[in-house]
Amino acid sequence: MASDTTPVATPGKMTPEEEDFMIEAAFRDLLDGYLKSNHRKKVEIIERAYRFAKEAHKGVRRRSGEPYILHPIAVAKIASQEIGLGSTSICAALLHDVVEDTEYTTEDIEQHFGPKIAQLVEGLTKISGGIFGDKASVQAENFRKLLLTMSEDIRVVLIKMADRLHNMRTLGSMAPNKRYKIAGETLYIYAPLAYRLGLFAIKTELEDLSFKHEHPEIYEEIASKIRESEAKRTAIYTDFATPILEKLDQMGLKYEAKARLKSVYSIYNKMVNKHLPFEEVYDLYAMRIVFDCDDPGKEKTICWNIYSAITDLYRLHPDRTRDWIAVPKANGYQALHLTVMGPDGNWVEVQIRSRRMDEIAEKGFAAHWRYKIGEGDEESELNAWLKTIKDILDNPEPGAIDFLNTLKLNLFSSEIVVFTPAGELLTLPSGATVLDLAFALHTDLGIHAIAGKVNHKLVPLNHVLASGDQAEVLTSKTQLPQPEWEEFLVTAKARTRLRQALRRVRQPLVDKGREILEHWLLDHEIPDTNAVITKLQGTLHAPNRDELCYQLGAREAILGDFLIGPLKKAAEGDGKRRQTGFLSRIKAIGKKMVPGTGEAPVESGGPTQAERPKINPKEIYPLRMTAEGSNFKLADCCNVVPGDDVMGFINDSGEVEIHSLDCPRAQVLKAGFGSRIVATTWESVSERFLAHIHIEGIDRHGMLQELISLISTHLGIDIRKLDIEASAEVFHCELWVRVSDASVITALCEKAREIDGVNSAARVNH
Ligand code: MN
């Protein structure tokens, strides 16, 4: 294949036959390499892909003058021999420019080579025109986008990497301005990505090639200095290595040891970053020992044996031992590193690896996978390592620019990236919920949000998003922001916006409540003292006066006449507080206060389990719920909610068991145990009850959204579970909500039936 700079090509001097011979030879070379690999020998399809591509690119030449087909062949060769990919990827690489540059379509590829190869080619076509097009070169965001969109099949990225490497190797024939663009893009996007994928050799080569094209003079200067200093460097290395090699021989190891050459780019970087002259940088060489070992179980021991042999010879730098065997790097890198003082007084790094580890280090996970072949079939093994890489890619780091910078550190993500339905990308801190997303998109969206749709599934507002999710926010004009929302917001911006919105919505209600309170106190001749307000706050569970007024203004709490007595007592002085557990929360149920209990203050102290008073079946039994518990029990057989028509049954333990009047069991009880039936009345309950509602009708676009918006706009309705099933045109919806009393359910069902398309909406009792 073409060497780095010189455009091959003197096409004019070659006859078509000679040229064809050269092409066939290049392909043979690719095939030979593939046949030497551990992959299954799917020669037939590779051969077909080659013929197809050759035909498609027929007559087309690259800028260098060489026949175009040599490029796909070279890319396939890199994919196969330098990345270690198999036949599917080789075919995709051979065909990677066919759809973009010729008449053929993805459908043609699919027809000839099946869906998998077609998908890869499609992916490659997409990123060549889109993300990696002219506009993209310096946008880190796009880099991320690439990772997210392409990690579906990482082979697309890997083949793209091979494509880029070959383009870099043949960059010399491009016009200078294009050269700079491509080199810059390579350094900024591809080299870090190669590192991320564990393709170290490719990363180093990409960096060097980019550097060479961006700074040809400095590159040449450093390269020539390296050449000049070779003799000296060899002498130093020999001095250092000889005693080590003797030891390794004594240990009976089969190994390969070499001085690790620093790349031009890394020498340059060190010179710039540490302000050192070349002479001081190049001295910092390293040695690499790669040993052969058939038993992976022994690799670790051998590594440490070599380690100890070296430290017997040279002084160890105490802080620079790196054990990447026990804890491999996220990209799969394994090795044991140590740094010792060489005979010339310089620190020398020694890297110890088995052959297997070395392959992983140079070629990334593909090599790792290669070692495992034979244990399973090709696809499942492939998927396993693709998943490993995907896992790495799924954890992008914060800040677009930082992302690239911290790439080397393999940090775990503190951010997620989600897609909007329009395909836009949004970064959010990890742990962000649907509501965070809503506020991130727009405050209006946040305050009117009712639910989310994540990957087409309906989710509540507190659903935690994951990177790569496609997320959408459902809203309703009538929705109001809720204070509880703050609990499931993780972004400061969303919290601030929610608070602002709450204040906007709240203030008029607080003002209204304050007025209500003042009038009521005045009407009942209760003084507005601290003791009174404290008492009232305690009763209504309001942490402060503001909240109390808000509850009153929002009609979440009501000032019932039963409060008069206790408050007057409180006004008289709070020294004689005898009552405990006085009054339940009367929120919501307040308006349904039962006649008869309204005038007189409610008796203090709901009966506890221990001292249950005798129940007189002839009297109406008031059902109460206090902070201490309730004076009744809900029967398991029916889903009763307060306000339902119910009856009590005095069970064997003397508790009042509540049944719906039409509960089949209640019928039995009435018939058999008439004397133990007691009439009841709902008095005060603060708990919310679970109710099951069934809604059905004709499905249409937007039905679900309307239902949800209806439910959520009903103050106090809290959806616990929602199952919707649509088949053909009919939908069934099973809905479980928590409500304070039955009237809410009735109202909800009535409203639901008003929705266009809803045939029935009714509570399910049993
Ligand atoms: Mn290409």
PDB file of N, CA, C and O in Angstrom, residues 653-710:
ATOM      1  N   SER A 653     -62.061  -9.189  67.240  1.00  0.00           N
ATOM      2  CA  SER A 653     -61.187  -8.444  68.148  1.00  0.00           C
ATOM      3  C   SER A 653     -61.827  -7.153  68.605  1.00  0.00           C
ATOM      4  O   SER A 653     -61.183  -6.318  69.233  1.00  0.00           O
ATOM      5  N   GLY A 654     -63.086  -6.948  68.232  1.00  0.00           N
ATOM      6  CA  GLY A 654     -63.774  -5.749  68.684  1.00  0.00           C
ATOM      7  C   GLY A 654     -63.466  -4.530  67.837  1.00  0.00           C
ATOM      8  O   GLY A 654     -63.780  -3.405  68.211  1.00  0.00           O
ATOM      9  N   GLU A 655     -62.835  -4.728  66.690  1.00  0.00           N
ATOM     10  CA  GLU A 655     -62.561  -3.603  65.808  1.00  0.00           C
ATOM     11  C   GLU A 655     -63.721  -3.435  64.829  1.00  0.00           C
ATOM     12  O   GLU A 655     -64.412  -4.398  64.518  1.00  0.00           O
ATOM     13  N   VAL A 656     -63.885  -2.199  64.364  1.00  0.00           N
ATOM     14  CA  VAL A 656     -64.909  -1.964  63.363  1.00  0.00           C
ATOM     15  C   VAL A 656     -64.288  -2.156  61.982  1.00  0.00           C
ATOM     16  O   VAL A 656     -63.360  -1.446  61.599  1.00  0.00           O
ATOM     17  N   GLU A 657     -64.805  -3.137  61.263  1.00  0.00           N
ATOM     18  CA  GLU A 657     -64.295  -3.464  59.938  1.00  0.00           C
ATOM     19  C   GLU A 657     -65.226  -2.818  58.929  1.00  0.00           C
ATOM     20  O   GLU A 657     -66.442  -2.970  59.017  1.00  0.00           O
ATOM     21  N   ILE A 658     -64.650  -2.102  57.985  1.00  0.00           N
ATOM     22  CA  ILE A 658     -65.490  -1.356  57.042  1.00  0.00           C
ATOM     23  C   ILE A 658     -65.650  -2.102  55.727  1.00  0.00           C
ATOM     24  O   ILE A 658     -64.670  -2.510  55.110  1.00  0.00           O
ATOM     25  N   HIS A 659     -66.903  -2.295  55.344  1.00  0.00           N
ATOM     26  CA  HIS A 659     -67.202  -2.923  54.063  1.00  0.00           C
ATOM     27  C   HIS A 659     -68.050  -1.993  53.237  1.00  0.00           C
ATOM     28  O   HIS A 659     -68.846  -1.222  53.763  1.00  0.00           O
ATOM     29  N   SER A 660     -67.864  -2.132  51.943  1.00  0.00           N
ATOM     30  CA  SER A 660     -68.748  -1.418  51.044  1.00  0.00           C
ATOM     31  C   SER A 660     -70.138  -2.047  51.203  1.00  0.00           C
ATOM     32  O   SER A 660     -70.254  -3.244  51.446  1.00  0.00           O
ATOM     33  N   LEU A 661     -71.195  -1.242  51.069  1.00  0.00           N
ATOM     34  CA  LEU A 661     -72.542  -1.787  51.293  1.00  0.00           C
ATOM     35  C   LEU A 661     -72.892  -2.894  50.322  1.00  0.00           C
ATOM     36  O   LEU A 661     -73.640  -3.805  50.640  1.00  0.00           O
ATOM     37  N   ASP A 662     -72.324  -2.796  49.119  1.00  0.00           N
ATOM     38  CA  ASP A 662     -72.668  -3.828  48.155  1.00  0.00           C
ATOM     39  C   ASP A 662     -71.606  -4.928  48.038  1.00  0.00           C
ATOM     40  O   ASP A 662     -71.588  -5.689  47.097  1.00  0.00           O
ATOM     41  N   CYS A 663     -70.753  -4.993  49.017  1.00  0.00           N
ATOM     42  CA  CYS A 663     -69.748  -6.045  49.032  1.00  0.00           C
ATOM     43  C   CYS A 663     -70.428  -7.396  49.298  1.00  0.00           C
ATOM     44  O   CYS A 663     -71.246  -7.508  50.210  1.00  0.00           O
ATOM     45  N   PRO A 664     -70.104  -8.389  48.487  1.00  0.00           N
ATOM     46  CA  PRO A 664     -70.768  -9.691  48.672  1.00  0.00           C
ATOM     47  C   PRO A 664     -70.565 -10.250  50.083  1.00  0.00           C
ATOM     48  O   PRO A 664     -71.467 -10.889  50.639  1.00  0.00           O
ATOM     49  N   ARG A 665     -69.409  -9.990  50.640  1.00  0.00           N
ATOM     50  CA  ARG A 665     -69.163 -10.510  51.978  1.00  0.00           C
ATOM     51  C   ARG A 665     -70.036  -9.801  52.995  1.00  0.00           C
ATOM     52  O   ARG A 665     -70.511 -10.381  53.965  1.00  0.00           O
ATOM     53  N   ALA A 666     -70.244  -8.507  52.748  1.00  0.00           N
ATOM     54  CA  ALA A 666     -71.082  -7.737  53.654  1.00  0.00           C
ATOM     55  C   ALA A 666     -72.496  -8.306  53.695  1.00  0.00           C
ATOM     56  O   ALA A 666     -73.146  -8.323  54.745  1.00  0.00           O
ATOM     57  N   GLN A 667     -72.940  -8.773  52.513  1.00  0.00           N
ATOM     58  CA  GLN A 667     -74.277  -9.378  52.463  1.00  0.00           C
ATOM     59  C   GLN A 667     -74.339 -10.563  53.434  1.00  0.00           C
ATOM     60  O   GLN A 667     -75.283 -10.718  54.196  1.00  0.00           O
ATOM     61  N   VAL A 668     -73.290 -11.381  53.369  1.00  0.00           N
ATOM     62  CA  VAL A 668     -73.224 -12.552  54.238  1.00  0.00           C
ATOM     63  C   VAL A 668     -73.205 -12.136  55.706  1.00  0.00           C
ATOM     64  O   VAL A 668     -73.916 -12.690  56.544  1.00  0.00           O
ATOM     65  N   LEU A 669     -72.418 -11.125  55.985  1.00  0.00           N
ATOM     66  CA  LEU A 669     -72.303 -10.670  57.364  1.00  0.00           C
ATOM     67  C   LEU A 669     -73.634 -10.137  57.886  1.00  0.00           C
ATOM     68  O   LEU A 669     -74.051 -10.420  59.004  1.00  0.00           O
ATOM     69  N   LYS A 670     -74.281  -9.349  57.021  1.00  0.00           N
ATOM     70  CA  LYS A 670     -75.562  -8.779  57.421  1.00  0.00           C
ATOM     71  C   LYS A 670     -76.555  -9.886  57.756  1.00  0.00           C
ATOM     72  O   LYS A 670     -77.279  -9.828  58.735  1.00  0.00           O
ATOM     73  N   ALA A 671     -76.531 -10.901  56.896  1.00  0.00           N
ATOM     74  CA  ALA A 671     -77.469 -11.999  57.095  1.00  0.00           C
ATOM     75  C   ALA A 671     -77.135 -12.801  58.340  1.00  0.00           C
ATOM     76  O   ALA A 671     -78.008 -13.180  59.112  1.00  0.00           O
ATOM     77  N   GLY A 672     -75.878 -13.038  58.574  1.00  0.00           N
ATOM     78  CA  GLY A 672     -75.488 -13.949  59.643  1.00  0.00           C
ATOM     79  C   GLY A 672     -75.204 -13.295  60.976  1.00  0.00           C
ATOM     80  O   GLY A 672     -75.372 -13.901  62.028  1.00  0.00           O
ATOM     81  N   PHE A 673     -74.720 -12.054  60.964  1.00  0.00           N
ATOM     82  CA  PHE A 673     -74.285 -11.440  62.219  1.00  0.00           C
ATOM     83  C   PHE A 673     -74.910 -10.071  62.401  1.00  0.00           C
ATOM     84  O   PHE A 673     -74.228  -9.088  62.674  1.00  0.00           O
ATOM     85  N   GLY A 674     -76.204 -10.006  62.189  1.00  0.00           N
ATOM     86  CA  GLY A 674     -76.910  -8.728  62.240  1.00  0.00           C
ATOM     87  C   GLY A 674     -76.569  -7.885  63.451  1.00  0.00           C
ATOM     88  O   GLY A 674     -76.420  -6.666  63.351  1.00  0.00           O
ATOM     89  N   SER A 675     -76.386  -8.538  64.610  1.00  0.00           N
ATOM     90  CA  SER A 675     -76.157  -7.785  65.832  1.00  0.00           C
ATOM     91  C   SER A 675     -74.793  -7.114  65.852  1.00  0.00           C
ATOM     92  O   SER A 675     -74.540  -6.227  66.664  1.00  0.00           O
ATOM     93  N   ARG A 676     -73.916  -7.540  64.993  1.00  0.00           N
ATOM     94  CA  ARG A 676     -72.569  -6.952  65.010  1.00  0.00           C
ATOM     95  C   ARG A 676     -72.374  -5.914  63.907  1.00  0.00           C
ATOM     96  O   ARG A 676     -71.277  -5.406  63.695  1.00  0.00           O
ATOM     97  N   ILE A 677     -73.446  -5.606  63.192  1.00  0.00           N
ATOM     98  CA  ILE A 677     -73.358  -4.581  62.155  1.00  0.00           C
ATOM     99  C   ILE A 677     -73.597  -3.228  62.801  1.00  0.00           C
ATOM    100  O   ILE A 677     -74.473  -3.076  63.644  1.00  0.00           O
ATOM    101  N   VAL A 678     -72.779  -2.254  62.380  1.00  0.00           N
ATOM    102  CA  VAL A 678     -72.946  -0.930  62.945  1.00  0.00           C
ATOM    103  C   VAL A 678     -72.959   0.098  61.818  1.00  0.00           C
ATOM    104  O   VAL A 678     -72.209  -0.027  60.848  1.00  0.00           O
ATOM    105  N   ALA A 679     -73.867   1.039  61.938  1.00  0.00           N
ATOM    106  CA  ALA A 679     -73.899   2.113  60.947  1.00  0.00           C
ATOM    107  C   ALA A 679     -72.741   3.055  61.211  1.00  0.00           C
ATOM    108  O   ALA A 679     -72.373   3.282  62.356  1.00  0.00           O
ATOM    109  N   THR A 680     -72.187   3.586  60.162  1.00  0.00           N
ATOM    110  CA  THR A 680     -71.014   4.445  60.349  1.00  0.00           C
ATOM    111  C   THR A 680     -71.202   5.750  59.609  1.00  0.00           C
ATOM    112  O   THR A 680     -72.056   5.877  58.731  1.00  0.00           O
ATOM    113  N   THR A 681     -70.385   6.674  59.967  1.00  0.00           N
ATOM    114  CA  THR A 681     -70.361   7.925  59.225  1.00  0.00           C
ATOM    115  C   THR A 681     -68.909   8.371  59.110  1.00  0.00           C
ATOM    116  O   THR A 681     -68.107   8.152  60.007  1.00  0.00           O
ATOM    117  N   TRP A 682     -68.591   8.923  57.980  1.00  0.00           N
ATOM    118  CA  TRP A 682     -67.207   9.371  57.782  1.00  0.00           C
ATOM    119  C   TRP A 682     -66.996  10.659  58.536  1.00  0.00           C
ATOM    120  O   TRP A 682     -67.718  11.614  58.333  1.00  0.00           O
ATOM    121  N   GLU A 683     -66.036  10.671  59.391  1.00  0.00           N
ATOM    122  CA  GLU A 683     -65.804  11.908  60.095  1.00  0.00           C
ATOM    123  C   GLU A 683     -64.532  12.581  59.625  1.00  0.00           C
ATOM    124  O   GLU A 683     -64.539  13.483  58.822  1.00  0.00           O
ATOM    125  N   SER A 684     -63.431  12.118  60.114  1.00  0.00           N
ATOM    126  CA  SER A 684     -62.198  12.778  59.697  1.00  0.00           C
ATOM    127  C   SER A 684     -61.156  11.738  59.326  1.00  0.00           C
ATOM    128  O   SER A 684     -60.821  10.884  60.120  1.00  0.00           O
ATOM    129  N   VAL A 685     -60.708  11.866  58.125  1.00  0.00           N
ATOM    130  CA  VAL A 685     -59.660  10.961  57.665  1.00  0.00           C
ATOM    131  C   VAL A 685     -58.627  11.762  56.908  1.00  0.00           C
ATOM    132  O   VAL A 685     -58.965  12.658  56.144  1.00  0.00           O
ATOM    133  N   SER A 686     -57.415  11.467  57.165  1.00  0.00           N
ATOM    134  CA  SER A 686     -56.369  12.210  56.482  1.00  0.00           C
ATOM    135  C   SER A 686     -55.649  11.340  55.470  1.00  0.00           C
ATOM    136  O   SER A 686     -54.991  11.819  54.585  1.00  0.00           O
ATOM    137  N   GLU A 687     -55.810  10.064  55.645  1.00  0.00           N
ATOM    138  CA  GLU A 687     -55.125   9.148  54.740  1.00  0.00           C
ATOM    139  C   GLU A 687     -55.748   9.220  53.357  1.00  0.00           C
ATOM    140  O   GLU A 687     -56.898   9.583  53.182  1.00  0.00           O
ATOM    141  N   ARG A 688     -54.962   8.823  52.415  1.00  0.00           N
ATOM    142  CA  ARG A 688     -55.516   8.736  51.069  1.00  0.00           C
ATOM    143  C   ARG A 688     -55.741   7.275  50.748  1.00  0.00           C
ATOM    144  O   ARG A 688     -55.022   6.412  51.223  1.00  0.00           O
ATOM    145  N   PHE A 689     -56.756   7.040  49.973  1.00  0.00           N
ATOM    146  CA  PHE A 689     -57.154   5.664  49.690  1.00  0.00           C
ATOM    147  C   PHE A 689     -56.909   5.307  48.244  1.00  0.00           C
ATOM    148  O   PHE A 689     -57.024   6.141  47.353  1.00  0.00           O
ATOM    149  N   LEU A 690     -56.587   4.047  48.082  1.00  0.00           N
ATOM    150  CA  LEU A 690     -56.305   3.571  46.746  1.00  0.00           C
ATOM    151  C   LEU A 690     -57.603   3.162  46.068  1.00  0.00           C
ATOM    152  O   LEU A 690     -58.405   2.424  46.637  1.00  0.00           O
ATOM    153  N   ALA A 691     -57.831   3.677  44.888  1.00  0.00           N
ATOM    154  CA  ALA A 691     -59.032   3.292  44.154  1.00  0.00           C
ATOM    155  C   ALA A 691     -58.638   2.817  42.772  1.00  0.00           C
ATOM    156  O   ALA A 691     -57.666   3.284  42.189  1.00  0.00           O
ATOM    157  N   HIS A 692     -59.403   1.892  42.282  1.00  0.00           N
ATOM    158  CA  HIS A 692     -59.115   1.290  40.988  1.00  0.00           C
ATOM    159  C   HIS A 692     -60.212   1.708  40.009  1.00  0.00           C
ATOM    160  O   HIS A 692     -61.385   1.548  40.306  1.00  0.00           O
ATOM    161  N   ILE A 693     -59.801   2.254  38.899  1.00  0.00           N
ATOM    162  CA  ILE A 693     -60.771   2.752  37.929  1.00  0.00           C
ATOM    163  C   ILE A 693     -60.505   2.102  36.582  1.00  0.00           C
ATOM    164  O   ILE A 693     -59.347   1.930  36.184  1.00  0.00           O
ATOM    165  N   HIS A 694     -61.551   1.727  35.937  1.00  0.00           N
ATOM    166  CA  HIS A 694     -61.394   1.150  34.606  1.00  0.00           C
ATOM    167  C   HIS A 694     -61.986   2.102  33.579  1.00  0.00           C
ATOM    168  O   HIS A 694     -63.113   2.552  33.716  1.00  0.00           O
ATOM    169  N   ILE A 695     -61.191   2.406  32.572  1.00  0.00           N
ATOM    170  CA  ILE A 695     -61.672   3.303  31.522  1.00  0.00           C
ATOM    171  C   ILE A 695     -61.496   2.588  30.194  1.00  0.00           C
ATOM    172  O   ILE A 695     -60.464   1.969  29.954  1.00  0.00           O
ATOM    173  N   GLU A 696     -62.503   2.654  29.352  1.00  0.00           N
ATOM    174  CA  GLU A 696     -62.310   2.071  28.033  1.00  0.00           C
ATOM    175  C   GLU A 696     -62.968   2.916  26.964  1.00  0.00           C
ATOM    176  O   GLU A 696     -63.839   3.746  27.253  1.00  0.00           O
ATOM    177  N   GLY A 697     -62.511   2.716  25.748  1.00  0.00           N
ATOM    178  CA  GLY A 697     -63.072   3.518  24.677  1.00  0.00           C
ATOM    179  C   GLY A 697     -62.360   3.265  23.367  1.00  0.00           C
ATOM    180  O   GLY A 697     -61.664   2.271  23.205  1.00  0.00           O
ATOM    181  N   ILE A 698     -62.559   4.192  22.457  1.00  0.00           N
ATOM    182  CA  ILE A 698     -61.940   4.070  21.142  1.00  0.00           C
ATOM    183  C   ILE A 698     -60.631   4.831  21.177  1.00  0.00           C
ATOM    184  O   ILE A 698     -60.581   6.007  21.546  1.00  0.00           O
ATOM    185  N   ASP A 699     -59.582   4.158  20.788  1.00  0.00           N
ATOM    186  CA  ASP A 699     -58.260   4.775  20.836  1.00  0.00           C
ATOM    187  C   ASP A 699     -58.113   5.779  19.697  1.00  0.00           C
ATOM    188  O   ASP A 699     -58.648   5.595  18.619  1.00  0.00           O
ATOM    189  N   ARG A 700     -57.404   6.812  20.005  1.00  0.00           N
ATOM    190  CA  ARG A 700     -57.064   7.766  18.950  1.00  0.00           C
ATOM    191  C   ARG A 700     -55.815   8.504  19.396  1.00  0.00           C
ATOM    192  O   ARG A 700     -55.399   8.406  20.553  1.00  0.00           O
ATOM    193  N   HIS A 701     -55.245   9.239  18.490  1.00  0.00           N
ATOM    194  CA  HIS A 701     -54.034   9.972  18.809  1.00  0.00           C
ATOM    195  C   HIS A 701     -54.310  10.984  19.922  1.00  0.00           C
ATOM    196  O   HIS A 701     -55.290  11.704  19.867  1.00  0.00           O
ATOM    197  N   GLY A 702     -53.486  10.987  20.921  1.00  0.00           N
ATOM    198  CA  GLY A 702     -53.638  11.979  21.978  1.00  0.00           C
ATOM    199  C   GLY A 702     -54.543  11.555  23.113  1.00  0.00           C
ATOM    200  O   GLY A 702     -54.696  12.287  24.090  1.00  0.00           O
ATOM    201  N   MET A 703     -55.135  10.373  23.011  1.00  0.00           N
ATOM    202  CA  MET A 703     -56.046   9.901  24.047  1.00  0.00           C
ATOM    203  C   MET A 703     -55.352   9.803  25.398  1.00  0.00           C
ATOM    204  O   MET A 703     -55.834  10.308  26.415  1.00  0.00           O
ATOM    205  N   LEU A 704     -54.204   9.175  25.391  1.00  0.00           N
ATOM    206  CA  LEU A 704     -53.478   8.960  26.626  1.00  0.00           C
ATOM    207  C   LEU A 704     -53.146  10.291  27.302  1.00  0.00           C
ATOM    208  O   LEU A 704     -53.332  10.472  28.497  1.00  0.00           O
ATOM    209  N   GLN A 705     -52.679  11.193  26.481  1.00  0.00           N
ATOM    210  CA  GLN A 705     -52.287  12.489  27.010  1.00  0.00           C
ATOM    211  C   GLN A 705     -53.473  13.197  27.653  1.00  0.00           C
ATOM    212  O   GLN A 705     -53.362  13.779  28.716  1.00  0.00           O
ATOM    213  N   GLU A 706     -54.622  13.101  27.009  1.00  0.00           N
ATOM    214  CA  GLU A 706     -55.806  13.747  27.556  1.00  0.00           C
ATOM    215  C   GLU A 706     -56.212  13.133  28.883  1.00  0.00           C
ATOM    216  O   GLU A 706     -56.586  13.842  29.811  1.00  0.00           O
ATOM    217  N   LEU A 707     -56.123  11.810  28.927  1.00  0.00           N
ATOM    218  CA  LEU A 707     -56.481  11.130  30.166  1.00  0.00           C
ATOM    219  C   LEU A 707     -55.563  11.568  31.300  1.00  0.00           C
ATOM    220  O   LEU A 707     -56.010  11.920  32.387  1.00  0.00           O
ATOM    221  N   ILE A 708     -54.276  11.546  31.005  1.00  0.00           N
ATOM    222  CA  ILE A 708     -53.316  11.902  32.045  1.00  0.00           C
ATOM    223  C   ILE A 708     -53.511  13.336  32.485  1.00  0.00           C
ATOM    224  O   ILE A 708     -53.483  13.669  33.660  1.00  0.00           O
ATOM    225  N   SER A 709     -53.749  14.192  31.523  1.00  0.00           N
ATOM    226  CA  SER A 709     -53.882  15.587  31.891  1.00  0.00           C
ATOM    227  C   SER A 709     -55.134  15.775  32.733  1.00  0.00           C
ATOM    228  O   SER A 709     -55.147  16.538  33.687  1.00  0.00           O
ATOM    229  N   LEU A 710     -56.174  15.028  32.417  1.00  0.00           N
ATOM    230  CA  LEU A 710     -57.393  15.112  33.214  1.00  0.00           C
ATOM    231  C   LEU A 710     -57.123  14.687  34.657  1.00  0.00           C
ATOM    232  O   LEU A 710     -57.463  15.396  35.605  1.00  0.00           O
TER     233      LEU A 710
END
